[in-house]
mmCIF file of C-alpha atoms in Angstrom:
data_model
loop_
_atom_site.group_PDB
_atom_site.id
_atom_site.type_symbol
_atom_site.label_atom_id
_atom_site.label_comp_id
_atom_site.label_asym_id
_atom_site.label_seq_id
_atom_site.Cartn_x
_atom_site.Cartn_y
_atom_site.Cartn_z
ATOM 1 C CA MET A 1 119.101 70.993 93.113
ATOM 2 C CA THR A 2 116.604 69.828 95.714
ATOM 3 C CA ALA A 3 115.849 66.150 96.326
ATOM 4 C CA GLU A 4 112.498 66.671 94.597
ATOM 5 C CA ASP A 5 114.200 68.233 91.555
ATOM 6 C CA ASP A 6 116.689 65.332 91.403
ATOM 7 C CA LYS A 7 113.818 62.830 91.544
ATOM 8 C CA ARG A 8 111.991 64.544 88.702
ATOM 9 C CA ALA A 9 115.180 64.635 86.616
ATOM 10 C CA ARG A 10 115.320 60.818 86.840
ATOM 11 C CA THR A 11 111.627 60.422 86.079
ATOM 12 C CA VAL A 12 110.401 60.006 82.471
ATOM 13 C CA GLY A 13 106.758 60.197 81.516
ATOM 14 C CA ILE A 14 105.561 58.152 78.570
ATOM 15 C CA VAL A 15 102.237 58.697 76.854
ATOM 16 C CA GLY A 16 101.501 55.711 74.636
ATOM 17 C CA LEU A 17 102.686 52.236 75.669
ATOM 18 C CA GLY A 18 102.340 50.376 72.385
ATOM 19 C CA ILE A 19 105.165 48.526 70.644
ATOM 20 C CA MET A 20 107.613 51.449 70.837
ATOM 21 C CA GLY A 21 106.478 53.149 74.022
ATOM 22 C CA SER A 22 106.572 49.913 76.022
ATOM 23 C CA ALA A 23 110.105 49.287 74.763
ATOM 24 C CA TYR A 24 111.202 52.748 75.844
ATOM 25 C CA ALA A 25 109.687 52.092 79.309
ATOM 26 C CA LYS A 26 111.359 48.677 79.702
ATOM 27 C CA ASN A 27 114.807 49.948 78.776
ATOM 28 C CA LEU A 28 114.571 53.132 80.800
ATOM 29 C CA LEU A 29 113.522 51.180 83.849
ATOM 30 C CA GLU A 30 116.499 48.910 83.383
ATOM 31 C CA ALA A 31 118.740 52.003 83.056
ATOM 32 C CA GLY A 32 117.578 53.206 86.425
ATOM 33 C CA PHE A 33 114.933 55.737 85.511
ATOM 34 C CA ALA A 34 111.510 55.926 87.155
ATOM 35 C CA ILE A 35 108.723 55.724 84.635
ATOM 36 C CA VAL A 36 105.219 57.163 84.818
ATOM 37 C CA GLY A 37 103.062 56.029 81.902
ATOM 38 C CA THR A 38 99.597 55.994 80.449
ATOM 39 C CA ASP A 39 97.805 54.281 77.541
ATOM 40 C CA VAL A 40 94.239 53.650 76.398
ATOM 41 C CA ALA A 41 94.778 49.854 76.472
ATOM 42 C CA GLN A 42 94.675 48.026 79.813
ATOM 43 C CA PRO A 43 97.160 45.298 78.826
ATOM 44 C CA ALA A 44 99.770 47.963 78.125
ATOM 45 C CA LEU A 45 99.189 49.449 81.613
ATOM 46 C CA ASP A 46 99.374 46.027 83.236
ATOM 47 C CA ASP A 47 102.672 45.368 81.486
ATOM 48 C CA LEU A 48 104.172 48.639 82.747
ATOM 49 C CA LYS A 49 102.999 47.952 86.293
ATOM 50 C CA SER A 50 104.515 44.464 86.191
ATOM 51 C CA ARG A 51 107.880 45.989 85.249
ATOM 52 C CA GLY A 52 107.844 48.451 88.135
ATOM 53 C CA GLY A 53 106.489 51.518 86.415
ATOM 54 C CA THR A 54 103.855 53.855 87.833
ATOM 55 C CA LEU A 55 100.507 54.168 86.132
ATOM 56 C CA ALA A 56 98.766 57.445 85.369
ATOM 57 C CA ALA A 57 95.137 57.920 84.385
ATOM 58 C CA SER A 58 95.841 60.505 81.674
ATOM 59 C CA ALA A 59 98.519 62.522 79.933
ATOM 60 C CA ARG A 60 97.689 65.353 82.338
ATOM 61 C CA GLU A 61 98.579 63.062 85.285
ATOM 62 C CA VAL A 62 101.837 62.077 83.562
ATOM 63 C CA ALA A 63 102.757 65.726 83.139
ATOM 64 C CA LYS A 64 102.239 66.408 86.845
ATOM 65 C CA ALA A 65 104.831 63.718 87.732
ATOM 66 C CA ALA A 66 107.539 64.210 85.137
ATOM 67 C CA ASP A 67 109.445 67.026 83.419
ATOM 68 C CA ILE A 68 110.639 64.805 80.570
ATOM 69 C CA ILE A 69 107.738 63.392 78.596
ATOM 70 C CA LEU A 70 107.904 61.068 75.584
ATOM 71 C CA LEU A 71 104.931 60.854 73.243
ATOM 72 C CA ALA A 72 104.660 57.571 71.423
ATOM 73 C CA LEU A 73 101.283 58.048 69.695
ATOM 74 C CA PRO A 74 99.673 56.395 66.641
ATOM 75 C CA SER A 75 97.856 59.324 65.007
ATOM 76 C CA VAL A 76 97.352 63.037 64.608
ATOM 77 C CA LYS A 77 94.036 62.723 66.436
ATOM 78 C CA ALA A 78 95.744 61.144 69.428
ATOM 79 C CA LEU A 79 98.434 63.841 69.449
ATOM 80 C CA GLU A 80 95.782 66.589 69.437
ATOM 81 C CA LYS A 81 93.992 65.033 72.426
ATOM 82 C CA VAL A 82 97.178 64.498 74.402
ATOM 83 C CA THR A 83 98.423 67.996 73.648
ATOM 84 C CA ALA A 84 95.269 69.463 75.202
ATOM 85 C CA GLU A 85 95.721 67.317 78.284
ATOM 86 C CA LEU A 86 99.337 68.308 78.646
ATOM 87 C CA VAL A 87 98.581 72.025 78.381
ATOM 88 C CA ALA A 88 96.202 71.630 81.323
ATOM 89 C CA GLY A 89 98.696 69.913 83.629
ATOM 90 C CA ILE A 90 102.313 70.455 82.647
ATOM 91 C CA ARG A 91 104.960 72.518 84.514
ATOM 92 C CA ALA A 92 106.764 75.357 82.807
ATOM 93 C CA GLY A 93 110.269 74.239 81.931
ATOM 94 C CA ALA A 94 109.327 70.668 81.082
ATOM 95 C CA VAL A 95 110.416 69.147 77.792
ATOM 96 C CA VAL A 96 108.035 67.148 75.605
ATOM 97 C CA CYS A 97 109.534 64.820 73.023
ATOM 98 C CA GLU A 98 107.237 63.908 70.139
ATOM 99 C CA MET A 99 108.676 60.562 68.998
ATOM 100 C CA GLY A 100 106.223 59.532 66.312
ATOM 101 C CA THR A 101 106.163 59.477 62.516
ATOM 102 C CA LEU A 102 103.500 62.141 61.991
ATOM 103 C CA PRO A 103 102.974 65.121 59.704
ATOM 104 C CA LEU A 104 105.226 68.059 60.571
ATOM 105 C CA GLU A 105 102.250 70.409 60.761
ATOM 106 C CA ALA A 106 100.746 68.288 63.565
ATOM 107 C CA LYS A 107 104.001 68.467 65.490
ATOM 108 C CA GLU A 108 104.206 72.210 64.945
ATOM 109 C CA ALA A 109 100.691 72.607 66.351
ATOM 110 C CA CYS A 110 101.748 70.708 69.496
ATOM 111 C CA ARG A 111 104.846 72.828 69.765
ATOM 112 C CA THR A 112 102.889 76.084 69.527
ATOM 113 C CA ALA A 113 100.312 75.050 72.081
ATOM 114 C CA LEU A 114 102.882 74.003 74.663
ATOM 115 C CA ALA A 115 105.180 76.997 74.046
ATOM 116 C CA ALA A 116 102.252 79.139 75.350
ATOM 117 C CA VAL A 117 102.690 77.500 78.775
ATOM 118 C CA GLY A 118 106.506 77.671 78.835
ATOM 119 C CA VAL A 119 107.253 74.175 77.534
ATOM 120 C CA GLU A 120 109.696 73.159 74.799
ATOM 121 C CA VAL A 121 108.633 70.455 72.350
ATOM 122 C CA LEU A 122 111.265 68.486 70.430
ATOM 123 C CA ASP A 123 110.691 66.616 67.201
ATOM 124 C CA CYS A 124 112.367 63.265 67.945
ATOM 125 C CA PRO A 125 111.369 60.414 65.578
ATOM 126 C CA VAL A 126 113.190 57.133 65.920
ATOM 127 C CA SER A 127 114.566 54.799 63.296
ATOM 128 C CA GLY A 128 114.167 51.096 64.002
ATOM 129 C CA THR A 129 111.545 48.368 64.403
ATOM 130 C CA GLY A 130 109.771 47.211 67.518
ATOM 131 C CA ALA A 131 112.216 44.298 67.727
ATOM 132 C CA GLN A 132 115.128 46.731 67.582
ATOM 133 C CA ALA A 133 113.508 48.989 70.161
ATOM 134 C CA ALA A 134 113.272 46.007 72.538
ATOM 135 C CA VAL A 135 117.083 45.604 72.542
ATOM 136 C CA ARG A 136 118.014 49.372 72.470
ATOM 137 C CA ASP A 137 118.974 49.164 68.787
ATOM 138 C CA LEU A 138 117.324 52.524 67.819
ATOM 139 C CA ALA A 139 118.537 55.800 66.366
ATOM 140 C CA VAL A 140 116.921 58.990 67.688
ATOM 141 C CA TYR A 141 116.811 61.971 65.325
ATOM 142 C CA ALA A 142 116.191 64.873 67.725
ATOM 143 C CA SER A 143 115.468 68.371 66.478
ATOM 144 C CA GLY A 144 114.431 71.639 68.078
ATOM 145 C CA ASP A 145 115.897 73.739 70.852
ATOM 146 C CA GLU A 146 119.357 72.462 71.583
ATOM 147 C CA ALA A 147 119.288 73.355 75.307
ATOM 148 C CA ALA A 148 116.107 71.351 75.693
ATOM 149 C CA PHE A 149 117.720 68.399 73.883
ATOM 150 C CA ARG A 150 120.625 68.439 76.334
ATOM 151 C CA LYS A 151 118.125 68.084 79.172
ATOM 152 C CA VAL A 152 116.728 64.849 77.757
ATOM 153 C CA GLU A 153 119.836 63.417 76.045
ATOM 154 C CA THR A 154 120.714 61.117 78.959
ATOM 155 C CA ALA A 155 117.171 59.662 78.970
ATOM 156 C CA PHE A 156 117.371 59.028 75.192
ATOM 157 C CA LYS A 157 120.581 57.118 75.732
ATOM 158 C CA GLY A 158 118.673 54.855 78.140
ATOM 159 C CA PHE A 159 116.696 53.327 75.280
ATOM 160 C CA ALA A 160 118.644 54.066 72.028
ATOM 161 C CA ARG A 161 121.894 53.005 70.485
ATOM 162 C CA ASP A 162 122.450 56.246 68.568
ATOM 163 C CA VAL A 163 121.220 59.639 69.751
ATOM 164 C CA ARG A 164 121.897 62.608 67.529
ATOM 165 C CA TYR A 165 120.943 66.250 67.536
ATOM 166 C CA ALA A 166 119.858 67.082 63.985
ATOM 167 C CA GLY A 167 119.212 70.822 64.246
ATOM 168 C CA ALA A 168 116.160 73.025 63.868
ATOM 169 C CA PHE A 169 112.711 71.666 64.711
ATOM 170 C CA GLY A 170 111.426 69.428 61.923
ATOM 171 C CA THR A 171 114.832 68.225 60.738
ATOM 172 C CA GLY A 172 114.247 65.008 62.635
ATOM 173 C CA MET A 173 111.109 64.153 60.660
ATOM 174 C CA LYS A 174 112.842 64.974 57.371
ATOM 175 C CA LEU A 175 115.590 62.531 58.335
ATOM 176 C CA LYS A 176 112.923 59.958 59.242
ATOM 177 C CA TYR A 177 111.247 60.336 55.834
ATOM 178 C CA ILE A 178 114.538 59.577 54.121
ATOM 179 C CA ALA A 179 115.311 56.652 56.476
ATOM 180 C CA ASN A 180 111.881 55.120 55.878
ATOM 181 C CA LEU A 181 112.201 55.536 52.144
ATOM 182 C CA LEU A 182 115.241 53.236 52.373
ATOM 183 C CA VAL A 183 113.492 50.871 54.775
ATOM 184 C CA THR A 184 110.567 50.567 52.338
ATOM 185 C CA ILE A 185 112.866 49.587 49.512
ATOM 186 C CA HIS A 186 115.193 47.348 51.526
ATOM 187 C CA ASN A 187 112.283 45.412 53.031
ATOM 188 C CA LEU A 188 110.908 44.575 49.646
ATOM 189 C CA SER A 189 114.347 43.837 48.217
ATOM 190 C CA THR A 190 114.900 41.401 51.073
ATOM 191 C CA ALA A 191 111.677 39.593 50.230
ATOM 192 C CA GLU A 192 112.523 39.551 46.527
ATOM 193 C CA ALA A 193 116.019 38.151 47.098
ATOM 194 C CA LEU A 194 114.870 35.439 49.485
ATOM 195 C CA LEU A 195 112.118 34.312 47.177
ATOM 196 C CA LEU A 196 114.581 34.030 44.304
ATOM 197 C CA ALA A 197 116.927 32.031 46.556
ATOM 198 C CA GLU A 198 114.054 29.749 47.613
ATOM 199 C CA ARG A 199 112.982 29.090 44.047
ATOM 200 C CA ALA A 200 116.612 28.371 43.125
ATOM 201 C CA GLY A 201 116.562 25.542 45.740
ATOM 202 C CA LEU A 202 118.920 27.188 48.156
ATOM 203 C CA ASP A 203 118.824 26.773 51.914
ATOM 204 C CA LEU A 204 117.534 30.102 53.130
ATOM 205 C CA ASN A 205 119.435 30.013 56.442
ATOM 206 C CA MET A 206 122.679 29.518 54.526
ATOM 207 C CA VAL A 207 121.664 32.407 52.212
ATOM 208 C CA PHE A 208 121.006 34.656 55.216
ATOM 209 C CA GLU A 209 124.409 33.987 56.746
ATOM 210 C CA ALA A 210 126.218 34.439 53.403
ATOM 211 C CA ILE A 211 124.465 37.653 52.436
ATOM 212 C CA ARG A 212 124.714 39.341 55.832
ATOM 213 C CA SER A 213 128.534 39.091 55.625
ATOM 214 C CA GLY A 214 128.769 40.528 52.133
ATOM 215 C CA ALA A 215 128.091 43.661 50.167
ATOM 216 C CA GLY A 216 124.432 42.909 49.706
ATOM 217 C CA ASN A 217 123.613 43.224 53.402
ATOM 218 C CA SER A 218 121.381 45.904 54.930
ATOM 219 C CA ARG A 219 119.930 46.477 58.386
ATOM 220 C CA MET A 220 116.478 45.497 57.036
ATOM 221 C CA PHE A 221 117.919 42.295 55.649
ATOM 222 C CA GLU A 222 119.346 41.471 59.075
ATOM 223 C CA VAL A 223 116.093 42.296 60.896
ATOM 224 C CA ARG A 224 113.485 41.027 58.480
ATOM 225 C CA ALA A 225 115.092 38.110 56.669
ATOM 226 C CA PRO A 226 114.819 35.792 59.728
ATOM 227 C CA LEU A 227 111.088 36.603 60.009
ATOM 228 C CA MET A 228 110.575 35.886 56.344
ATOM 229 C CA ILE A 229 112.495 32.592 56.485
ATOM 230 C CA GLU A 230 110.425 31.435 59.447
ATOM 231 C CA GLY A 231 107.157 32.844 58.085
ATOM 232 C CA ARG A 232 106.751 34.552 61.484
ATOM 233 C CA TYR A 233 104.663 37.692 60.925
ATOM 234 C CA GLU A 234 102.906 38.018 64.256
ATOM 235 C CA PRO A 235 103.283 39.626 66.703
ATOM 236 C CA ALA A 236 104.359 42.445 64.380
ATOM 237 C CA THR A 237 107.366 44.667 65.002
ATOM 238 C CA MET A 238 105.810 47.059 62.424
ATOM 239 C CA LYS A 239 102.259 46.493 61.225
ATOM 240 C CA HIS A 240 101.336 47.040 57.592
ATOM 241 C CA ASP A 241 98.323 49.205 58.379
ATOM 242 C CA ILE A 242 100.499 51.604 60.455
ATOM 243 C CA TYR A 243 103.354 51.590 57.985
ATOM 244 C CA VAL A 244 101.123 52.591 55.081
ATOM 245 C CA LYS A 245 100.604 55.876 57.007
ATOM 246 C CA ASP A 246 104.351 56.413 56.869
ATOM 247 C CA LEU A 247 104.456 55.672 53.131
ATOM 248 C CA GLU A 248 101.881 58.364 52.502
ATOM 249 C CA LEU A 249 103.981 60.872 54.498
ATOM 250 C CA ILE A 250 107.075 60.051 52.455
ATOM 251 C CA ILE A 251 105.225 60.420 49.174
ATOM 252 C CA ASP A 252 103.845 63.814 50.235
ATOM 253 C CA PHE A 253 107.276 64.984 51.405
ATOM 254 C CA ALA A 254 108.989 63.897 48.130
ATOM 255 C CA ARG A 255 106.219 65.598 46.088
ATOM 256 C CA GLU A 256 106.721 68.823 48.054
ATOM 257 C CA MET A 257 110.485 68.644 47.434
ATOM 258 C CA ARG A 258 109.824 67.808 43.754
ATOM 259 C CA SER A 259 112.244 64.873 44.115
ATOM 260 C CA PRO A 260 111.733 61.743 42.038
ATOM 261 C CA THR A 261 111.415 58.461 43.995
ATOM 262 C CA PRO A 262 111.211 55.702 41.335
ATOM 263 C CA LEU A 263 112.132 52.782 43.595
ATOM 264 C CA MET A 264 109.801 53.954 46.306
ATOM 265 C CA ALA A 265 107.007 54.246 43.772
ATOM 266 C CA ALA A 266 107.703 50.736 42.475
ATOM 267 C CA SER A 267 107.485 49.337 45.997
ATOM 268 C CA LEU A 268 104.084 50.733 46.905
ATOM 269 C CA PRO A 269 101.841 48.257 45.091
ATOM 270 C CA PHE A 270 103.284 45.359 47.153
ATOM 271 C CA TYR A 271 102.551 47.060 50.489
ATOM 272 C CA PHE A 272 98.987 47.793 49.333
ATOM 273 C CA ALA A 273 98.649 44.241 48.124
ATOM 274 C CA ALA A 274 99.443 43.073 51.662
ATOM 275 C CA LEU A 275 96.572 45.169 52.982
ATOM 276 C CA ALA A 276 94.267 43.733 50.256
ATOM 277 C CA GLU A 277 95.170 40.236 51.456
ATOM 278 C CA GLY A 278 94.153 41.100 55.042
ATOM 279 C CA ARG A 279 97.704 41.391 56.374
ATOM 280 C CA GLY A 280 97.225 44.798 57.973
ATOM 281 C CA LYS A 281 98.131 43.519 61.485
ATOM 282 C CA GLN A 282 101.026 41.396 60.290
ATOM 283 C CA ASP A 283 104.643 42.505 60.238
ATOM 284 C CA THR A 284 105.822 44.142 57.037
ATOM 285 C CA ALA A 285 108.082 41.126 56.616
ATOM 286 C CA SER A 286 104.951 39.402 55.227
ATOM 287 C CA LEU A 287 105.856 41.039 51.910
ATOM 288 C CA PHE A 288 107.654 37.759 51.397
ATOM 289 C CA ALA A 289 104.306 35.886 51.516
ATOM 290 C CA VAL A 290 102.799 38.481 49.201
ATOM 291 C CA LEU A 291 105.462 37.899 46.602
ATOM 292 C CA LYS A 292 105.302 34.177 47.067
ATOM 293 C CA GLY A 293 101.571 34.262 46.342
ATOM 294 C CA MET A 294 102.325 35.884 42.993
ATOM 295 C CA THR A 295 104.513 33.044 41.732
ATOM 296 C CA THR A 296 103.607 30.061 39.589
ATOM 297 C CA PRO A 297 105.105 26.605 39.918
ATOM 298 C CA ARG A 298 108.339 25.984 38.028
ATOM 299 C CA GLU A 299 108.127 23.310 35.310
ATOM 300 C CA SER A 300 110.080 20.895 37.492
ATOM 301 C CA GLU A 301 107.428 21.358 40.218
ATOM 302 C CA ASP A 302 104.436 20.549 37.970
#
């Protein structure tokens, strides 16, 4: 391996420096990787530069500098645009990791386009919130060519707690659908439980400590209960308007599998109520405020 090859092996390109992409960059820089990144928002670029990363003007410029490229994009439209830029500038043998929660057909289209220029694309959604991403508390569900996964595995371990190879391309997204089904339910159940505790006159910090050590605990309870107790919904670790996109994907997947999702279905009206209340940019922990707004005073409070 030449010095140039060794340098490229320790360089990771990131396209999309939002909540998740910026966390990947921060943790990879701390793990000793060089980062080349791009984003449409100037503050995101400024943040990367302040941390010691290198800025690129486009995804095409990222591809010229790195053979491991992480895509942390918000929409199918963004993925289509970035795919076209990568095709124009990427080296054969590079590995592109599509990290988002997007329809499988969109990821397949990206994979097909880049295969034509000798590049493997992996489907690698992550499980975890932005707050978890900031402290490397993420799970990566990687799927696709196993040899390509082995090339990027070390980089994944630079920003994730759990990195697992799930199998054939698309298995990662199927795992993510299932994980997010549980997140959807557990987030609402956390809000429901805390509201009941509050209306029973209990100290919510005491409730949090008691529940997290017992059988009723969940990762979403641990992550979101403190936000609910403090009423701290901004800056969001997962925004309602973005998460609703994920809900629609889960619903479509379950319908395709002809699998009933009664608890998921019962949860949906509360997420849409949050949007109706103008909470689209707030953290999904604000379901607690949504439920609270549906209550009436107890007789003793009249």
